[in-house]
Amino acid sequence: MLKLFVSHSSKTDASKQFLQKICNKLQENDNGCYVLVDKSGDIYPSADWEKRLDEWLAECHAAVILVTKAALNSWWVLKEATILKWRWGLDSNFKRLFIVLLDDLENTVFKKGRYKILNLDRVQFLTDHDNDPDKIVAKIETELAKTQPLVTWFDRIKGSLSSTLREVDPTMLALTCQDLQVENRLGEAVNWSGSDNLPQADALARLILREHHTSLRVYNDVIDAINPPLHHDSAQPLYETVYPLWIKGEAAALLPFTCEDKDPESKRLAINGRRLYRFTAESFVRRSYPFSNDWQLIPIPKVLTDAHAIAAEVRNYFRNRISGDLDSSDEDTDEEIQDCPSPLYILLAENLTDDTILDELQELYPKAVFLLSMGITMPAEDAIPAKAKPISPPVDVELERQQNNQMNRSRGLLNKLPGAPRQ
């Protein structure tokens, strides 16, 4: 069935009844739609609930955002709108995102404040509904009639994991599932099928994806448990898909939103972390562009306090790692960087907060997004450069440490697989 996610903030009895009417009608009508909605209100009580919410946001085929004054002040609705708009912008199979304005609001409310970066005015508004649940449902159903439940990002990730794991002998895959206690950890029975290993492969894929902050650890456990082992060329692409999943979707979405902004002065993001260079920044960019390598990340690990010196490092990296044209002049290299068709991110060394230097760099590379390293923890707002937006939620450095250790474990495991390149 087509899964429809409903984003809302319902803190009063009247707003809860309004939501209930809409969802009940959508669920009861013969429209081929399954409604994903939290009917309890706006407060999510546990980590388990947030995990369920993340699954809904990844699995839905279409979504509607009910925008009230309360919703505009809800961090949960902001999270949901951010992830849904991110999917709408990058996932060709997710183009049915609808906004319903209530409380006499107009779409100008998205032109300011924390919603401004999302550019929600680009998606479809359902209008002329007079705040009538019946009319709203009718308009939603009219649009859903044009919608097919196509493959989602989540489906693609799970499918790629499952497809590769099916290369393993069925008996060996069943033993792997038993060794890892897959049924107990999933809380569901696996329909073992003898010669067909699809149920086992699907179960292992679901286990890897069950919680994003444990995905890489579980991936490593699976790769280590399979014997005879997978070929390196099969396991490596899965690693590249799984390892950035620890980054929260609403934080990763800010990178492409900022890259799309036409105003060069707003293309600055403040980012925190202990291992930004060589791990966390790349995790962010990979998480921002699922199933695509069409992006560029230029790290500047040196602490430099001169725009020209930083630009020289940018050019050297571009020549050596991207264009391959080592003889290109500075002017020609800058022109190539400016014409680069891929999203471009430049990670600056820690605590470069001088607006004059940043303005010079932005003038040189107006299409680039500058990631400003803020240190281990995100500082107070007044310590962040005025033109930079802090990535929110900030990086959990303990989780970052755990993930970095799992990444090192992954590389060790991959290097021992058949077909691994010689070190």
Coordinates of N, CA, C and O in Angstrom, one line a residue, residues 19-117:
L19 N -7.1 16.5 13.7 CA -6.2 15.5 13.1 C -6.9 14.2 13.0 O -6.7 13.5 12.0
Q20 N -7.6 13.8 14.1 CA -8.3 12.5 14.1 C -9.3 12.4 12.9 O -9.3 11.3 12.3
K21 N -10.0 13.4 12.7 CA -11.0 13.4 11.6 C -10.3 13.2 10.3 O -10.7 12.3 9.4
I22 N -9.2 13.9 10.0 CA -8.5 13.8 8.7 C -7.9 12.4 8.6 O -8.1 11.7 7.6
C23 N -7.3 11.9 9.6 CA -6.6 10.6 9.5 C -7.6 9.4 9.4 O -7.4 8.5 8.7
N24 N -8.7 9.5 10.2 CA -9.7 8.5 10.2 C -10.3 8.4 8.8 O -10.5 7.3 8.2
K25 N -10.6 9.5 8.2 CA -11.2 9.5 6.8 C -10.3 9.0 5.8 O -10.7 8.2 4.9
L26 N -9.0 9.4 5.9 CA -8.0 8.9 5.0 C -7.9 7.3 5.1 O -7.7 6.6 4.1
Q27 N -7.9 6.9 6.4 CA -7.7 5.4 6.6 C -8.9 4.6 6.2 O -8.8 3.5 5.7
E28 N -10.1 5.2 6.4 CA -11.3 4.4 6.2 C -11.7 4.4 4.7 O -12.4 3.5 4.2
N29 N -11.4 5.5 4.0 CA -11.8 5.5 2.6 C -11.0 4.5 1.7 O -9.9 4.1 2.1
D30 N -11.6 4.1 0.7 CA -10.9 3.1 -0.2 C -10.0 3.8 -1.2 O -10.3 4.0 -2.4
N31 N -8.8 4.2 -0.6 CA -7.9 5.0 -1.4 C -6.5 4.4 -1.6 O -5.6 5.0 -2.1
G32 N -6.4 3.1 -1.1 CA -5.1 2.4 -1.2 C -4.0 3.0 -0.4 O -2.8 2.8 -0.7
C33 N -4.4 3.7 0.7 CA -3.4 4.5 1.4 C -3.3 4.0 2.9 O -4.4 3.7 3.5
Y34 N -2.1 3.9 3.4 CA -1.9 3.6 4.8 C -1.3 4.8 5.5 O -0.3 5.3 5.1
V35 N -2.0 5.3 6.6 CA -1.6 6.5 7.2 C -0.6 6.3 8.3 O -0.8 5.5 9.2
L36 N 0.6 7.0 8.2 CA 1.6 6.9 9.3 C 1.5 8.2 10.0 O 1.8 9.3 9.5
V37 N 1.1 8.1 11.3 CA 0.8 9.4 12.1 C 0.9 9.1 13.6 O 0.5 8.0 14.0
D38 N 1.5 10.0 14.3 CA 1.4 10.0 15.8 C 0.2 10.7 16.2 O 0.1 11.9 16.1
K39 N -0.8 9.9 16.7 CA -2.1 10.5 17.1 C -2.1 11.0 18.6 O -3.0 11.6 19.0
S40 N -0.9 10.9 19.3 CA -0.9 11.3 20.7 C -0.6 12.7 20.8 O -0.8 13.3 21.9
G41 N -0.1 13.4 19.8 CA 0.2 14.8 19.9 C 1.6 15.2 19.4 O 2.1 14.6 18.5
D42 N 2.3 16.0 20.2 CA 3.5 16.6 19.7 C 4.7 16.2 20.5 O 5.9 16.5 20.2
I43 N 4.5 15.4 21.6 CA 5.6 15.0 22.4 C 5.9 13.5 22.2 O 5.1 12.7 22.5
Y44 N 7.2 13.2 21.8 CA 7.6 11.9 21.5 C 8.3 11.3 22.8 O 9.3 11.9 23.2
P45 N 7.7 10.3 23.4 CA 8.1 9.9 24.8 C 9.4 9.2 25.0 O 9.9 9.0 26.1
S46 N 10.0 8.6 23.9 CA 11.1 7.7 24.1 C 12.0 7.7 22.9 O 11.6 8.1 21.8
A47 N 13.2 7.1 23.1 CA 14.1 6.9 22.0 C 13.5 5.9 21.0 O 13.7 6.0 19.8
D48 N 12.7 4.9 21.5 CA 12.1 3.9 20.6 C 11.1 4.6 19.7 O 10.9 4.3 18.5
W49 N 10.4 5.6 20.2 CA 9.4 6.3 19.4 C 10.1 7.1 18.3 O 9.7 7.2 17.2
E50 N 11.2 7.8 18.7 CA 12.0 8.5 17.7 C 12.5 7.6 16.6 O 12.5 8.0 15.4
K51 N 12.9 6.4 17.0 CA 13.4 5.4 16.0 C 12.2 5.1 15.0 O 12.4 5.0 13.8
R52 N 11.0 4.9 15.6 CA 9.9 4.6 14.7 C 9.6 5.8 13.8 O 9.3 5.6 12.6
L53 N 9.7 7.0 14.3 CA 9.5 8.2 13.5 C 10.4 8.2 12.3 O 10.1 8.5 11.2
D54 N 11.7 7.9 12.6 CA 12.7 7.9 11.6 C 12.4 6.9 10.5 O 12.6 7.1 9.3
E55 N 11.9 5.7 10.9 CA 11.5 4.7 10.0 C 10.4 5.2 9.1 O 10.4 5.0 7.9
W56 N 9.4 5.8 9.7 CA 8.3 6.3 8.9 C 8.7 7.3 7.9 O 8.3 7.3 6.7
L57 N 9.6 8.2 8.3 CA 10.1 9.3 7.4 C 10.9 8.7 6.2 O 10.9 9.3 5.1
A58 N 11.6 7.6 6.5 CA 12.3 6.9 5.4 C 11.5 6.1 4.5 O 11.8 5.9 3.3
E59 N 10.4 5.5 5.0 CA 9.6 4.5 4.3 C 8.4 5.1 3.6 O 7.9 4.5 2.6
C60 N 8.0 6.3 3.9 CA 6.7 6.8 3.3 C 6.9 7.1 1.8 O 8.0 7.5 1.4
H61 N 5.8 7.0 1.1 CA 5.8 7.2 -0.3 C 5.3 8.7 -0.6 O 5.5 9.2 -1.7
A62 N 4.6 9.2 0.3 CA 4.1 10.6 0.2 C 3.9 11.2 1.6 O 3.9 10.4 2.6
A63 N 3.7 12.5 1.7 CA 3.6 13.1 3.0 C 2.8 14.4 2.9 O 2.8 15.0 1.8
V64 N 2.1 14.7 4.0 CA 1.4 16.0 4.1 C 1.8 16.6 5.4 O 1.9 16.0 6.4
I65 N 2.1 17.9 5.3 CA 2.4 18.7 6.5 C 1.3 19.6 6.8 O 0.9 20.5 6.0
L66 N 0.6 19.4 8.0 CA -0.4 20.3 8.5 C 0.2 21.4 9.2 O 0.7 21.2 10.3
V67 N 0.2 22.6 8.7 CA 0.9 23.7 9.2 C 0.0 24.6 10.0 O -0.9 25.3 9.5
T68 N 0.1 24.6 11.3 CA -0.6 25.5 12.3 C 0.4 26.4 12.9 O 1.7 26.2 12.8
K69 N 0.0 27.3 13.7 CA 0.9 28.2 14.5 C 1.7 27.3 15.5 O 2.9 27.6 15.7
A70 N 1.0 26.3 16.0 CA 1.8 25.4 17.0 C 2.8 24.6 16.2 O 4.0 24.4 16.7
A71 N 2.5 24.2 15.0 CA 3.5 23.4 14.2 C 4.7 24.3 13.9 O 5.9 23.8 13.9
L72 N 4.6 25.6 13.6 CA 5.7 26.4 13.3 C 6.7 26.5 14.5 O 7.8 26.9 14.3
N73 N 6.2 26.3 15.7 CA 7.0 26.4 16.9 C 7.4 25.0 17.4 O 8.0 24.9 18.5
S74 N 7.2 23.9 16.6 CA 7.5 22.6 17.0 C 8.8 22.1 16.4 O 8.9 22.1 15.2
W75 N 9.7 21.7 17.2 CA 11.0 21.2 16.7 C 10.8 19.9 16.0 O 11.5 19.5 15.1
W76 N 9.8 19.1 16.4 CA 9.5 17.8 15.8 C 9.0 18.0 14.4 O 9.4 17.3 13.4
V77 N 8.1 19.0 14.2 CA 7.6 19.3 12.8 C 8.7 19.8 12.0 O 8.8 19.5 10.8
L78 N 9.6 20.6 12.5 CA 10.8 21.1 11.8 C 11.6 20.0 11.3 O 12.1 19.9 10.2
K79 N 11.9 19.0 12.2 CA 12.7 17.8 11.8 C 12.0 17.1 10.7 O 12.7 16.7 9.7
E80 N 10.7 16.9 10.8 CA 10.0 16.1 9.8 C 10.0 16.9 8.5 O 10.2 16.2 7.4
A81 N 9.7 18.2 8.5 CA 9.7 18.9 7.3 C 11.1 19.0 6.6 O 11.2 18.9 5.4
T82 N 12.1 19.0 7.4 CA 13.5 19.0 6.9 C 13.8 17.7 6.1 O 14.3 17.8 5.0
I83 N 13.5 16.6 6.8 CA 13.8 15.3 6.1 C 12.9 15.1 4.9 O 13.4 14.6 3.9
L84 N 11.6 15.5 5.0 CA 10.7 15.3 3.9 C 11.1 16.2 2.7 O 11.1 15.7 1.5
K85 N 11.5 17.4 2.9 CA 12.0 18.3 1.8 C 13.3 17.8 1.2 O 13.5 17.9 0.0
W86 N 14.1 17.3 2.1 CA 15.4 16.7 1.6 C 15.1 15.5 0.6 O 15.7 15.5 -0.4
R87 N 14.2 14.6 1.0 CA 13.9 13.5 0.2 C 13.2 14.1 -1.1 O 13.5 13.6 -2.2
W88 N 12.3 15.0 -1.0 CA 11.6 15.6 -2.1 C 12.6 16.2 -3.1 O 12.4 16.1 -4.4
G89 N 13.7 16.8 -2.7 CA 14.7 17.4 -3.5 C 15.6 16.4 -4.2 O 16.0 16.7 -5.4
L90 N 15.9 15.3 -3.6 CA 16.9 14.4 -4.1 C 16.4 13.0 -4.6 O 17.1 12.4 -5.4
D91 N 15.2 12.6 -4.1 CA 14.7 11.3 -4.5 C 13.7 11.4 -5.6 O 12.6 11.9 -5.3
S92 N 14.0 10.9 -6.8 CA 13.1 11.1 -7.9 C 11.8 10.3 -7.7 O 10.8 10.6 -8.4
N93 N 11.8 9.4 -6.8 CA 10.6 8.6 -6.5 C 9.7 9.2 -5.4 O 8.7 8.6 -5.0
F94 N 10.1 10.3 -4.8 CA 9.4 10.9 -3.7 C 9.1 12.4 -4.1 O 9.8 13.3 -3.8
K95 N 8.0 12.6 -4.9 CA 7.6 13.9 -5.3 C 6.3 14.3 -4.9 O 5.7 15.3 -5.4
R96 N 5.7 13.6 -4.0 CA 4.3 13.9 -3.5 C 4.4 14.4 -2.0 O 4.2 13.7 -1.1
L97 N 4.8 15.7 -1.9 CA 4.9 16.3 -0.6 C 3.9 17.5 -0.6 O 4.0 18.4 -1.5
F98 N 2.9 17.5 0.3 CA 1.8 18.5 0.2 C 1.8 19.3 1.5 O 2.1 18.7 2.6
I99 N 1.6 20.6 1.4 CA 1.5 21.4 2.6 C 0.1 22.0 2.7 O -0.5 22.5 1.7
V100 N -0.5 21.9 3.9 CA -1.9 22.4 4.1 C -1.7 23.5 5.2 O -1.3 23.2 6.3
L101 N -1.9 24.8 4.8 CA -1.8 25.9 5.7 C -3.2 26.1 6.5 O -4.2 26.1 5.9
L102 N -3.1 26.1 7.8 CA -4.2 26.3 8.7 C -4.0 27.6 9.5 O -3.0 28.3 9.4
D103 N -5.0 27.9 10.4 CA -4.9 29.1 11.3 C -4.7 30.3 10.5 O -4.0 31.3 11.0
D104 N -5.2 30.4 9.3 CA -5.1 31.6 8.4 C -3.7 32.0 8.1 O -3.4 33.1 7.8
L105 N -2.8 31.0 8.1 CA -1.4 31.3 7.7 C -1.3 31.4 6.2 O -2.0 30.8 5.5
E106 N -0.2 32.1 5.8 CA 0.1 32.2 4.4 C 1.5 31.7 4.2 O 2.3 31.6 5.2
N107 N 1.9 31.3 2.9 CA 3.2 30.7 2.7 C 4.3 31.6 3.0 O 5.5 31.2 3.0
T108 N 4.1 32.9 3.2 CA 5.2 33.8 3.6 C 5.8 33.4 5.0 O 6.9 33.9 5.3
V109 N 5.1 32.6 5.8 CA 5.7 32.2 7.0 C 7.0 31.4 6.8 O 7.8 31.3 7.8
F110 N 7.2 30.8 5.6 CA 8.4 30.0 5.4 C 9.5 30.9 4.8 O 10.6 30.3 4.5
K111 N 9.3 32.1 4.7 CA 10.3 33.0 4.2 C 11.3 33.5 5.2 O 12.2 34.3 4.9
K112 N 11.0 33.2 6.5 CA 11.9 33.7 7.6 C 12.1 32.7 8.6 O 11.4 31.6 8.6
G113 N 13.0 33.0 9.5 CA 13.2 32.1 10.7 C 13.8 30.8 10.3 O 14.5 30.6 9.2
R114 N 13.6 29.7 11.1 CA 14.3 28.5 10.9 C 13.8 27.7 9.7 O 14.4 26.7 9.3
Y115 N 12.6 28.0 9.2 CA 12.1 27.3 8.0 C 12.7 27.9 6.7 O 12.5 27.3 5.6
K116 N 13.3 29.1 6.7 CA 13.7 29.7 5.5 C 14.6 28.9 4.6 O 14.4 28.8 3.4
I117 N 15.6 28.2 5.2 CA 16.5 27.4 4.5 C 15.9 26.3 3.7 O 16.4 25.8 2.7

